[in-house]
Amino acid sequence: MKKTNIPRYKTPRKRKKRTPGESPGIFVVTENALTSKIHLYIYDAENIIKKEFGTIQDVYTAISKNPRKFYWIDIQGIGTQDVLNSVKEKFGINALVMEDIVNTHQRPKFEEFNNYLFVVNRMLELDETLNIRNEQLSMILTEDTLITFQEDYKDILDPIRNRLIHRKQTSIRTLGPSYLLYAIMDIATDQNFNLINRLGDELDLVEDSLYNKAEKSIMYRIQEIKKLMLSIRRIAWPEKDKLNELQKSGSKFIEPEVKVFIRDVADHNTQIIDLLETYRETSTTLMDIYLTIINNKMNEVMKILTVISAIFIPLTFIAGVYGMNFAIQDPVTGKLLHKNMPELYWPNGYVYVWILMIIITIFQIIYFIRKGWFKD
Amino acid sequence: MKKTNIPRYKTPRKRKKRTPGESPGIFVVTENALTSKIHLYIYDAENIIKKEFGTIQDVYTAISKNPRKFYWIDIQGIGTQDVLNSVKEKFGINALVMEDIVNTHQRPKFEEFNNYLFVVNRMLELDETLNIRNEQLSMILTEDTLITFQEDYKDILDPIRNRLIHRKQTSIRTLGPSYLLYAIMDIATDQNFNLINRLGDELDLVEDSLYNKAEKSIMYRIQEIKKLMLSIRRIAWPEKDKLNELQKSGSKFIEPEVKVFIRDVADHNTQIIDLLETYRETSTTLMDIYLTIINNKMNEVMKILTVISAIFIPLTFIAGVYGMNFAIQDPVTGKLLHKNMPELYWPNGYVYVWILMIIITIFQIIYFIRKGWFKD
Amino acid sequence: MKKTNIPRYKTPRKRKKRTPGESPGIFVVTENALTSKIHLYIYDAENIIKKEFGTIQDVYTAISKNPRKFYWIDIQGIGTQDVLNSVKEKFGINALVMEDIVNTHQRPKFEEFNNYLFVVNRMLELDETLNIRNEQLSMILTEDTLITFQEDYKDILDPIRNRLIHRKQTSIRTLGPSYLLYAIMDIATDQNFNLINRLGDELDLVEDSLYNKAEKSIMYRIQEIKKLMLSIRRIAWPEKDKLNELQKSGSKFIEPEVKVFIRDVADHNTQIIDLLETYRETSTTLMDIYLTIINNKMNEVMKILTVISAIFIPLTFIAGVYGMNFAIQDPVTGKLLHKNMPELYWPNGYVYVWILMIIITIFQIIYFIRKGWFKD
Amino acid sequence: MKKTNIPRYKTPRKRKKRTPGESPGIFVVTENALTSKIHLYIYDAENIIKKEFGTIQDVYTAISKNPRKFYWIDIQGIGTQDVLNSVKEKFGINALVMEDIVNTHQRPKFEEFNNYLFVVNRMLELDETLNIRNEQLSMILTEDTLITFQEDYKDILDPIRNRLIHRKQTSIRTLGPSYLLYAIMDIATDQNFNLINRLGDELDLVEDSLYNKAEKSIMYRIQEIKKLMLSIRRIAWPEKDKLNELQKSGSKFIEPEVKVFIRDVADHNTQIIDLLETYRETSTTLMDIYLTIINNKMNEVMKILTVISAIFIPLTFIAGVYGMNFAIQDPVTGKLLHKNMPELYWPNGYVYVWILMIIITIFQIIYFIRKGWFKD
Amino acid sequence: MKKTNIPRYKTPRKRKKRTPGESPGIFVVTENALTSKIHLYIYDAENIIKKEFGTIQDVYTAISKNPRKFYWIDIQGIGTQDVLNSVKEKFGINALVMEDIVNTHQRPKFEEFNNYLFVVNRMLELDETLNIRNEQLSMILTEDTLITFQEDYKDILDPIRNRLIHRKQTSIRTLGPSYLLYAIMDIATDQNFNLINRLGDELDLVEDSLYNKAEKSIMYRIQEIKKLMLSIRRIAWPEKDKLNELQKSGSKFIEPEVKVFIRDVADHNTQIIDLLETYRETSTTLMDIYLTIINNKMNEVMKILTVISAIFIPLTFIAGVYGMNFAIQDPVTGKLLHKNMPELYWPNGYVYVWILMIIITIFQIIYFIRKGWFKD
């Protein structure tokens, strides 16, 4: 059998192989990580400044020149060791947290420290061929600053950047960095929501194909969708815990007004989990239907074989009988052997055989009709 | 294979695709939403006024002219932005709540705010062809007012409207808007109860068909029912949580006397969940039986094929042997070849062959009878 | 295929179809309900009076004439509206409770009110043909009175009535109506216990049949038993919750001494749940064995077909070859065609063919023996 | 099909059928129960007396003669009503507890009373033919006395009796009856542990057989082991709850030093549950493998049938064609019919037919080789 | 069928058979256990001494000579009874704990005592042929000392020993033995993480093979991986509980700074559990795909058989009919029998038969094409 050319989804293996016994807190940027680009947003309800910087030192200087504002340090690419080291020092971040930022295979989580909060988010994107891009977005929240770290330059946060820049006096400008944190989690959840809907549409397509024509490729398609759902589920469940902890957290870094927004994100996430469970059952059901259809087909094949065999094998036997060469006359002595196949010499012998064969066939057909084999 | 023309249930995709990054609280009515019709009921134990209004402003004026009463603002159709905006302003509703009202794919939920309670209900209806209509009914409850929002003009609340208008001095008039809230949840739960019973009857029908005649369409029917149950389950479970929270809520907007009624609704909902679990197991069992019946049928088909083949193939072989043309006499030399098929020249050769064939057949039939293949 | 005449268990559909929007508390007796018969037991440790009454008013009068005693109002048949109305009024029962009493499809439950406790029990009975009778027994307990409502005149409480009447100075007479409540729950649980054992015996029988002869009817039998277990499970689990709540309840209507007895009932109920789980696994296992046996049988059928076909088809082909009519001599020219089937004119041609055929057969039989097809 | 002579495990049905409505606390010894033998151990760290008694009265007298010691009343056989009645009276045991002692189908449990603790243990033993003996051991613990009740004379407690008698000054002599209680539970748990290991070894054997030769008997073997595991699981889970309650209990009858030993037993029990879960998955997996092997075998059978049929059926057809009797010459008129089967009169006709047949066979064999049917 | 030579994973049976009734606390080293080697590390932030000792007495002396430092007693091999006895005495360890140390089949656990903490860790290693080595590492933590016991001389702790010796002034030297405890648990968890990734890679390989060629060996491979995952799962779940208890523990022996590191280990362990669940679903899915592929193959085989049979069996019958020997002329009387097979004497009879056979074949091929049997 040749290789089936079904494109398959493979979980991207980004996870760094751990070197057991490595000292924790000695975080090292991974080889393929992109050089860090740093943007700083200094804003309050009325004014906003956006600037790109090369080092955290410069960012720090810019912040100290603009006191009593809110700050968003937007770091894209986590491949520059210096930048990360400076963040660790300037903001007093725990080495384990820094390790989690560079090892981008963390589950969504929320950790509370005295001087900051640490939040891990995962952003999923699905391309045309159902390949998933699964990026980690780490966030550090202090009283007036949000620091975001992402793996790639390309991201889904542009709508938030636009809202931040253009919408004076709205919540995004007045409620500080914890609202920004919410807005980013909200956008990621909405992204997942659309993704899960996309998979739902795929399942509908598969179902349509299944009812039309149960081809082998459908099975692979279902398994592919199941796998994608599995990888979303691995994010949605810890996300639920994370959002619950965020809601229950008494941290002063989260504005009370923001809590109700976080509840809304949690609600969306619950809907995602709901849909995942529903689609899971659906895909199991589709697989069951597929198997039953195969079984039914086999049944049908067997029936055809049996009907044809049952009808023709006995007839062939009869024909075989009258194809025997028992002699009516001894070739040597010329003696007549009257008991040897006298039917062959009846005037209507051939006609009688046909009648016999037709009767047998009719009986069999009636039998199979009664069994219901010709229906359905 | 032709398309099987089984009507299939499709989950109605009402859910609005989310635009990630959209500012929350900027709620926009969906395109196909119906224009809002507003009815106001002003009532106390003795008197009731029912009036239609065009704007919330007019409703507000009417309310302020009739103080110290209970009010039900019954909004059908959620397609008029102005109406929703006014509700938001006049009653101080959170923008996220307004968003949940217009995006009608919310799970049943209960949210408590300082100045009002927000409850989402789902109303299910099943038409003749087992298509489900799944409508969202959002409710806002304040101390003296209940505001209901529904998607469609047609609804299932008329019995409540009638009771409200005609039954003076009964609970519905004396216990205020929280009783009204209960009555609406109760009617929706009863609706679900009937719906689930309807599906139970369908399952019984399917079971009857299955025992009579295991056709392929039965499988599709079972899957259809399973899907419908899945969509009820997605409502019944969050409904359970909602009702528990409502019971435990210490909000002053819910009359203590109403709590015992809410417990009753919760009880009905638990019965629905019970039935769902039972029917779920039943439908799995039916599917199993169906598969076993198919397997049994295949077995039967195979037996027929085997019996016929086993009997006739050896006989045909014997006939074939005596159809061979080995010559008793060399055509050229005329020499007699006595070892070539002397049976053909025995006076009773033909009779002996028949006897042989009949004996073989009898032995085989006895064998198959012993195996039990002709029973059952 | 004809209808299989397997008797099937059908869940009795007693549940009244709900009319959504119906005012709660306007309870109406169902059409087929039996007329109510009322018996009153007035008792203390020493004396007991048993009397039948026509109305609750008379019962009430009798009670007020015999103060400082315990009372059991035993109502059989819940079809007399007047009786129920009077109970509601005289004892101040909530309208929802009365509704639960007449709509006899409640799950086992326990509800606590200020002036009484409400307990729903279900009594199961199984007749010879495995039909289940599932009756509701509702009980209201106050400080000195127990009111029981049952659907049918025939019941399982006679042993309790006898103990109450004849056993002076025992717990049933000294511990008041809460002990009576316990005794009734205990009898119902023991009934369920016996019923579940009965089903266990059925499963054993099925298992024996299965090992002897795997007939199709076994499958239906297993499904039937599974269904019955499902209906017991739907009672046993809420019963567990009910008994827990009863144990934890701080109500003064339950004598402290009775609590230890209720724990004993809860213990029995847990054993029932245990057995249910065990039997559930057993029935699943039996179904699996059944399926495997079918598969094995199919395999055996296929082997027979294959062995016979594999042996005779090649032989028949050989016979066919020598039945061909290739001429050794041109009929027209008389020219000898030496290459046409010279075997037919060999002196030992026929013998050689038989030897060839026997060798082929022996090789095949050895092959199939090596494959192990003739064993097992 | 003949009865398969697989020895099967049957759950011993010791459970007494309950007579519903029976007064609780009127406990009656079961018919087959053995006469009670009573041994009394009076001990402290230094001295120990062991004596057999006929009545509890005598035991009581012996105890009162030896004050300020520890006592173990070891009752084997629970068939003497008098003995049990005396225990009930002398030690003030609740009637329900006595009932649990004589009805030996209780789950492991722990019940706390004011004047004593009640513990039910189950002891499992497995004989050579995998039959399980499942005995109940009930224990009553007071401040200075442990009373044990067991069904049989033969038991597994001899190692404890020996340690008690011979090990002066060790925990078993100094820590009082609660340590004795622990020691008995520990021995029963170790027994279960060995039993579960025995089943694990059986599973390994089954797995070996399965990989060697997938016979039908393997399926029965797996089911048997599954059933045995089910019956251990029914003990291990309530045992877990019991041990937790014992650990959390604040009863003064349990020495604080003994708590750490009980934690150890609980730990062993958890290991048992762990192993049970593992073996459960393993047995499911083995069943799956068995089914797959059957399927694969069927596939192989089908392939053989198909290869042989596919090769010989067309060849037989060709032979059949040239076995037809179309005449080259009209027997009456003698007219030559040149179009009738001229092949038969070609000088090389027969050779050509063989060449044709060989070519067809070669093509088919190549086709099947490409399909990979001859591999594996 | 011959034995399939698939290498199989067998759970190593290290568990010592328990002798029920054995006195707890009389711990005895197992027979095959290795002689104990003892290394002592005496360290503080600046200095470190490493020395090998023969007896615990010597270790104790060395410790008392170097007060106010941290100590790690690293015991490799647990086969010297004297060493263990001395540890028990010198450090006041409970006998049950000592028993757990020598019976190396404990689940991961954490037990808190007044004077020390007891932690059981399991270290997994996988060799080339997927054989797992599952070693127990027991640890006792007091205020200033960590004692580790391992079964083997070879271990995975060398990176930690190196860090301890060479990294002055880092956490491992300043945070005391509780940090050392963390470091060891961290290394074991990382080891498991790599192991689980290895299994994930195996699953990917299996999946690739499956899509290329569904051979029987794949099934065995999947089962093998499943078994390995089962044995990791048996460690990862209790490990989770253990780490939670460690985090919640208020013991003074665990430095507060170390808690955040333990949270990190717990986080890694949760990722392991996540992966296990994902791979579990994946392996189930692979098994399903395998079964479906087998089914599909069977279907294909059946189709080939049916197509060939359906086409050739009727043709063979026709050939058989015209192979019959009905005589056109009575051999004795010479009378012409015109009704006997006149087709044989038609001038184009043979041609007509071929045309008939070709038409039948064409119709059948069209039929099978329409059925879609030649596609896919």
CSV table of N, CA, C and O in Angstrom, one decimal, chain C residues 163 182 187 194 197 201 204 207-208 211-212 267-268 270 274 278-279 281 285 292 296 302 306 310 313 324-327 332 339-341 343 371, chain D residues 3-4 8 13 15 18 21 24 107 109 219-220 223 227 233-234 280 290 300-302 308 312 315 319 322-325 336 344 346 348 350 353:
chain,number,residue,atom,x,y,z
C,163,ARG,N,-46.1,-4.0,63.1
C,163,ARG,CA,-45.2,-3.7,64.2
C,163,ARG,C,-45.8,-2.6,65.1
C,163,ARG,O,-45.7,-2.6,66.3
C,182,TYR,N,-38.3,6.7,59.4
C,182,TYR,CA,-37.1,5.8,59.2
C,182,TYR,C,-37.6,4.4,58.8
C,182,TYR,O,-37.0,3.9,57.8
C,187,ILE,N,-37.7,0.0,54.9
C,187,ILE,CA,-38.4,-1.0,54.1
C,187,ILE,C,-38.3,-0.8,52.6
C,187,ILE,O,-38.1,-1.8,51.9
C,194,ASN,N,-33.3,-6.2,47.6
C,194,ASN,CA,-33.8,-7.5,47.1
C,194,ASN,C,-33.9,-7.5,45.5
C,194,ASN,O,-33.5,-8.4,44.8
C,197,ASN,N,-30.6,-7.7,43.9
C,197,ASN,CA,-30.1,-9.0,44.0
C,197,ASN,C,-30.7,-9.9,42.9
C,197,ASN,O,-30.1,-10.7,42.3
C,201,ASP,N,-29.0,-12.1,40.0
C,201,ASP,CA,-29.3,-13.5,39.7
C,201,ASP,C,-29.6,-13.6,38.2
C,201,ASP,O,-29.1,-14.5,37.5
C,204,ASP,N,-26.4,-13.6,36.3
C,204,ASP,CA,-25.7,-14.9,36.4
C,204,ASP,C,-26.3,-15.9,35.4
C,204,ASP,O,-25.6,-16.6,34.7
C,207,GLU,N,-25.2,-15.0,32.0
C,207,GLU,CA,-23.8,-15.4,31.9
C,207,GLU,C,-23.7,-16.9,31.6
C,207,GLU,O,-22.9,-17.4,30.7
C,208,ASP,N,-24.5,-17.7,32.3
C,208,ASP,CA,-24.5,-19.2,32.1
C,208,ASP,C,-24.9,-19.5,30.6
C,208,ASP,O,-24.2,-20.2,29.9
C,211,TYR,N,-22.2,-18.7,28.1
C,211,TYR,CA,-21.1,-19.6,27.9
C,211,TYR,C,-21.5,-20.9,27.3
C,211,TYR,O,-20.8,-21.6,26.6
C,212,ASN,N,-22.8,-21.2,27.4
C,212,ASN,CA,-23.4,-22.4,26.8
C,212,ASN,C,-23.6,-22.2,25.3
C,212,ASN,O,-23.3,-23.0,24.5
C,267,ASP,N,-26.3,3.5,54.8
C,267,ASP,CA,-25.3,2.4,54.6
C,267,ASP,C,-25.9,1.4,53.6
C,267,ASP,O,-25.2,1.0,52.7
C,268,HIS,N,-27.1,1.0,53.8
C,268,HIS,CA,-27.7,0.0,52.9
C,268,HIS,C,-27.8,0.6,51.5
C,268,HIS,O,-27.5,-0.1,50.5
C,270,THR,N,-25.9,2.8,50.2
C,270,THR,CA,-24.5,2.8,49.6
C,270,THR,C,-24.2,1.4,49.0
C,270,THR,O,-23.6,1.2,48.0
C,274,ASP,N,-23.1,0.4,45.3
C,274,ASP,CA,-22.0,-0.4,45.0
C,274,ASP,C,-22.3,-1.6,44.1
C,274,ASP,O,-21.6,-1.8,43.1
C,278,THR,N,-21.1,-2.5,40.3
C,278,THR,CA,-20.5,-3.8,39.9
C,278,THR,C,-21.3,-4.5,38.8
C,278,THR,O,-20.7,-5.0,37.8
C,279,TYR,N,-22.6,-4.5,38.9
C,279,TYR,CA,-23.4,-5.2,37.9
C,279,TYR,C,-23.3,-4.4,36.6
C,279,TYR,O,-23.4,-5.0,35.5
C,281,GLU,N,-20.6,-2.9,35.4
C,281,GLU,CA,-19.4,-3.4,34.7
C,281,GLU,C,-19.6,-4.8,34.2
C,281,GLU,O,-19.2,-5.2,33.1
C,285,THR,N,-19.2,-6.1,30.5
C,285,THR,CA,-18.3,-7.2,30.2
C,285,THR,C,-19.1,-8.4,29.4
C,285,THR,O,-18.5,-8.9,28.4
C,292,THR,N,-17.5,-10.7,21.2
C,292,THR,CA,-16.3,-11.5,20.8
C,292,THR,C,-16.7,-12.8,20.3
C,292,THR,O,-16.1,-13.4,19.4
C,296,ASN,N,-15.8,-14.5,16.8
C,296,ASN,CA,-15.1,-15.8,16.8
C,296,ASN,C,-15.9,-16.7,15.9
C,296,ASN,O,-15.3,-17.5,15.1
C,302,MET,N,-15.9,-18.3,8.3
C,302,MET,CA,-15.1,-18.0,7.2
C,302,MET,C,-14.0,-19.0,7.0
C,302,MET,O,-13.7,-19.3,5.8
C,306,THR,N,-13.4,-21.0,3.6
C,306,THR,CA,-12.1,-20.9,2.9
C,306,THR,C,-11.4,-22.2,2.7
C,306,THR,O,-10.9,-22.5,1.6
C,310,ALA,N,-10.7,-23.4,-0.9
C,310,ALA,CA,-9.3,-23.5,-1.2
C,310,ALA,C,-9.0,-24.9,-1.7
C,310,ALA,O,-8.1,-25.0,-2.6
C,313,ILE,N,-11.7,-25.5,-5.3
C,313,ILE,CA,-11.6,-24.6,-6.5
C,313,ILE,C,-10.5,-25.0,-7.4
C,313,ILE,O,-10.7,-25.2,-8.6
C,324,MET,N,-12.0,-29.8,-21.4
C,324,MET,CA,-11.9,-29.0,-22.7
C,324,MET,C,-11.9,-29.9,-23.9
C,324,MET,O,-11.5,-31.0,-23.8
C,325,ASN,N,-12.5,-29.3,-25.0
C,325,ASN,CA,-12.7,-30.2,-26.1
C,325,ASN,C,-11.7,-30.0,-27.3
C,325,ASN,O,-12.0,-30.1,-28.4
C,326,PHE,N,-10.4,-29.6,-26.9
C,326,PHE,CA,-9.5,-29.4,-28.0
C,326,PHE,C,-9.3,-30.7,-28.7
C,326,PHE,O,-9.1,-31.8,-28.1
C,327,ALA,N,-9.4,-30.6,-30.1
C,327,ALA,CA,-9.4,-31.8,-30.9
C,327,ALA,C,-8.0,-32.4,-31.2
C,327,ALA,O,-7.1,-31.6,-31.5
C,332,VAL,N,-12.4,-32.0,-40.2
C,332,VAL,CA,-12.6,-31.9,-41.7
C,332,VAL,C,-11.5,-32.6,-42.5
C,332,VAL,O,-11.7,-33.5,-43.2
C,339,LYS,N,-0.4,-31.7,-30.6
C,339,LYS,CA,-0.2,-30.9,-29.4
C,339,LYS,C,-1.5,-30.6,-28.6
C,339,LYS,O,-1.4,-30.1,-27.5
C,340,ASN,N,-2.6,-31.0,-29.1
C,340,ASN,CA,-3.9,-30.7,-28.4
C,340,ASN,C,-4.2,-31.8,-27.4
C,340,ASN,O,-4.7,-32.9,-27.8
C,341,MET,N,-4.0,-31.5,-26.1
C,341,MET,CA,-4.3,-32.3,-25.0
C,341,MET,C,-3.9,-33.8,-25.2
C,341,MET,O,-4.7,-34.7,-25.0
C,343,GLU,N,-2.5,-35.5,-23.1
C,343,GLU,CA,-2.6,-36.2,-21.9
C,343,GLU,C,-3.8,-37.1,-21.9
C,343,GLU,O,-3.9,-38.1,-21.3
C,371,LYS,N,-1.5,-23.8,10.1
C,371,LYS,CA,-2.1,-22.5,10.5
C,371,LYS,C,-2.9,-22.7,11.7
C,371,LYS,O,-3.3,-21.7,12.3
D,3,LYS,N,-20.9,-26.8,25.4
D,3,LYS,CA,-20.6,-25.9,26.5
D,3,LYS,C,-19.1,-25.8,26.7
D,3,LYS,O,-18.4,-26.8,26.6
D,4,THR,N,-18.6,-24.6,26.8
D,4,THR,CA,-17.2,-24.4,27.0
D,4,THR,C,-16.9,-24.7,28.5
D,4,THR,O,-17.6,-24.1,29.3
D,8,ARG,N,-15.4,-20.9,36.0
D,8,ARG,CA,-15.7,-19.5,36.1
D,8,ARG,C,-15.8,-19.1,37.6
D,8,ARG,O,-16.2,-19.9,38.4
D,13,ARG,N,-22.4,-15.9,47.0
D,13,ARG,CA,-23.6,-15.1,47.5
D,13,ARG,C,-23.9,-15.4,48.9
D,13,ARG,O,-24.7,-16.3,49.2
D,15,ARG,N,-24.8,-13.1,51.0
D,15,ARG,CA,-25.7,-12.1,51.5
D,15,ARG,C,-27.1,-12.7,51.8
D,15,ARG,O,-27.7,-13.3,51.0
D,18,ARG,N,-32.8,-9.9,52.6
D,18,ARG,CA,-33.4,-9.1,53.6
D,18,ARG,C,-34.9,-9.3,53.6
D,18,ARG,O,-35.6,-9.4,52.6
D,21,GLY,N,-39.0,-4.7,56.3
D,21,GLY,CA,-40.0,-4.4,57.3
D,21,GLY,C,-39.6,-5.0,58.6
D,21,GLY,O,-40.2,-4.7,59.7
D,24,PRO,N,-35.4,-3.5,63.1
D,24,PRO,CA,-34.0,-3.4,63.2
D,24,PRO,C,-33.6,-3.7,64.6
D,24,PRO,O,-34.4,-3.3,65.6
D,107,ARG,N,-19.8,-3.6,53.9
D,107,ARG,CA,-18.6,-3.0,53.4
D,107,ARG,C,-17.7,-2.6,54.6
D,107,ARG,O,-18.1,-2.4,55.7
D,109,LYS,N,-16.2,-0.5,57.2
D,109,LYS,CA,-16.6,0.8,57.7
D,109,LYS,C,-16.2,1.1,59.1
D,109,LYS,O,-15.7,0.2,59.8
D,219,MET,N,-9.8,-15.0,26.4
D,219,MET,CA,-10.9,-14.0,26.7
D,219,MET,C,-11.5,-14.4,28.1
D,219,MET,O,-11.7,-13.5,28.9
D,220,TYR,N,-11.9,-15.6,28.3
D,220,TYR,CA,-12.6,-16.0,29.5
D,220,TYR,C,-11.7,-15.7,30.7
D,220,TYR,O,-12.1,-15.3,31.7
D,223,GLN,N,-11.7,-12.1,31.6
D,223,GLN,CA,-12.9,-11.7,32.2
D,223,GLN,C,-12.9,-12.1,33.7
D,223,GLN,O,-13.4,-11.4,34.6
D,227,LYS,N,-13.2,-9.8,37.0
D,227,LYS,CA,-14.2,-10.0,38.0
D,227,LYS,C,-13.6,-10.0,39.4
D,227,LYS,O,-14.1,-9.4,40.3
D,233,ARG,N,-11.8,-4.3,44.4
D,233,ARG,CA,-12.0,-2.9,44.3
D,233,ARG,C,-13.2,-2.5,45.2
D,233,ARG,O,-13.2,-1.5,45.9
D,234,ARG,N,-14.2,-3.3,45.2
D,234,ARG,CA,-15.4,-3.1,46.1
D,234,ARG,C,-15.0,-3.0,47.6
D,234,ARG,O,-15.7,-2.5,48.4
D,280,ARG,N,-6.5,-2.8,35.8
D,280,ARG,CA,-7.7,-2.6,35.0
D,280,ARG,C,-7.4,-2.1,33.6
D,280,ARG,O,-7.9,-2.7,32.6
D,290,TYR,N,-6.6,-8.7,22.0
D,290,TYR,CA,-7.2,-10.0,21.6
D,290,TYR,C,-8.2,-9.7,20.4
D,290,TYR,O,-8.2,-10.5,19.4
D,300,GLU,N,-6.7,-12.3,7.4
D,300,GLU,CA,-5.8,-13.3,6.8
D,300,GLU,C,-6.6,-14.4,6.1
D,300,GLU,O,-6.3,-14.8,4.9
D,301,VAL,N,-7.6,-14.9,6.8
D,301,VAL,CA,-8.5,-15.9,6.2
D,301,VAL,C,-9.1,-15.4,4.9
D,301,VAL,O,-9.1,-16.1,3.9
D,302,MET,N,-9.6,-14.2,5.0
D,302,MET,CA,-10.2,-13.6,3.8
D,302,MET,C,-9.3,-13.5,2.6
D,302,MET,O,-9.6,-13.7,1.5
D,308,ILE,N,-7.0,-17.4,-3.7
D,308,ILE,CA,-7.3,-18.6,-4.4
D,308,ILE,C,-8.5,-18.4,-5.4
D,308,ILE,O,-8.4,-18.8,-6.5
D,312,PHE,N,-8.2,-18.8,-9.4
D,312,PHE,CA,-8.7,-20.0,-10.1
D,312,PHE,C,-10.1,-19.8,-10.8
D,312,PHE,O,-10.4,-20.5,-11.8
D,315,LEU,N,-9.6,-18.8,-14.4
D,315,LEU,CA,-9.0,-19.9,-15.1
D,315,LEU,C,-10.1,-21.0,-15.4
D,315,LEU,O,-10.2,-21.5,-16.5
D,319,ALA,N,-11.4,-22.6,-18.9
D,319,ALA,CA,-11.5,-24.0,-19.2
D,319,ALA,C,-12.9,-24.4,-19.6
D,319,ALA,O,-13.2,-25.2,-20.5
D,322,TYR,N,-13.8,-23.6,-23.2
D,322,TYR,CA,-13.3,-24.6,-24.2
D,322,TYR,C,-13.9,-26.0,-23.9
D,322,TYR,O,-13.5,-27.0,-24.6
D,323,GLY,N,-14.7,-26.1,-22.9
D,323,GLY,CA,-15.5,-27.3,-22.6
D,323,GLY,C,-16.8,-27.3,-23.3
D,323,GLY,O,-17.6,-28.3,-23.3
D,324,MET,N,-17.2,-26.1,-23.9
D,324,MET,CA,-18.5,-26.0,-24.6
D,324,MET,C,-18.5,-26.9,-25.8
D,324,MET,O,-17.5,-27.2,-26.4
D,325,ASN,N,-19.7,-27.3,-26.2
D,325,ASN,CA,-19.9,-28.3,-27.2
D,325,ASN,C,-20.3,-27.7,-28.6
D,325,ASN,O,-21.0,-28.4,-29.3
D,336,LEU,N,-20.3,-27.6,-42.6
D,336,LEU,CA,-19.3,-27.2,-41.6
D,336,LEU,C,-19.7,-25.8,-41.1
D,336,LEU,O,-20.1,-24.9,-41.8
D,344,LEU,N,-10.5,-24.8,-31.2
D,344,LEU,CA,-10.3,-26.2,-30.8
D,344,LEU,C,-9.6,-27.0,-31.8
D,344,LEU,O,-9.0,-28.0,-31.5
D,346,TRP,N,-7.2,-25.5,-33.9
D,346,TRP,CA,-5.9,-25.0,-34.2
D,346,TRP,C,-4.8,-26.0,-33.7
D,346,TRP,O,-5.0,-26.7,-32.6
D,348,ASN,N,-2.1,-25.6,-32.2
D,348,ASN,CA,-1.5,-25.2,-30.9
D,348,ASN,C,-2.5,-24.7,-30.0
D,348,ASN,O,-2.2,-24.0,-29.0
D,350,TYR,N,-4.4,-25.8,-27.6
D,350,TYR,CA,-4.3,-26.2,-26.2
D,350,TYR,C,-3.1,-25.5,-25.6
D,350,TYR,O,-3.2,-25.0,-24.5
D,353,VAL,N,-4.0,-21.9,-24.9
D,353,VAL,CA,-4.8,-21.7,-23.7
D,353,VAL,C,-4.0,-21.7,-22.4
D,353,VAL,O,-4.1,-20.9,-21.5
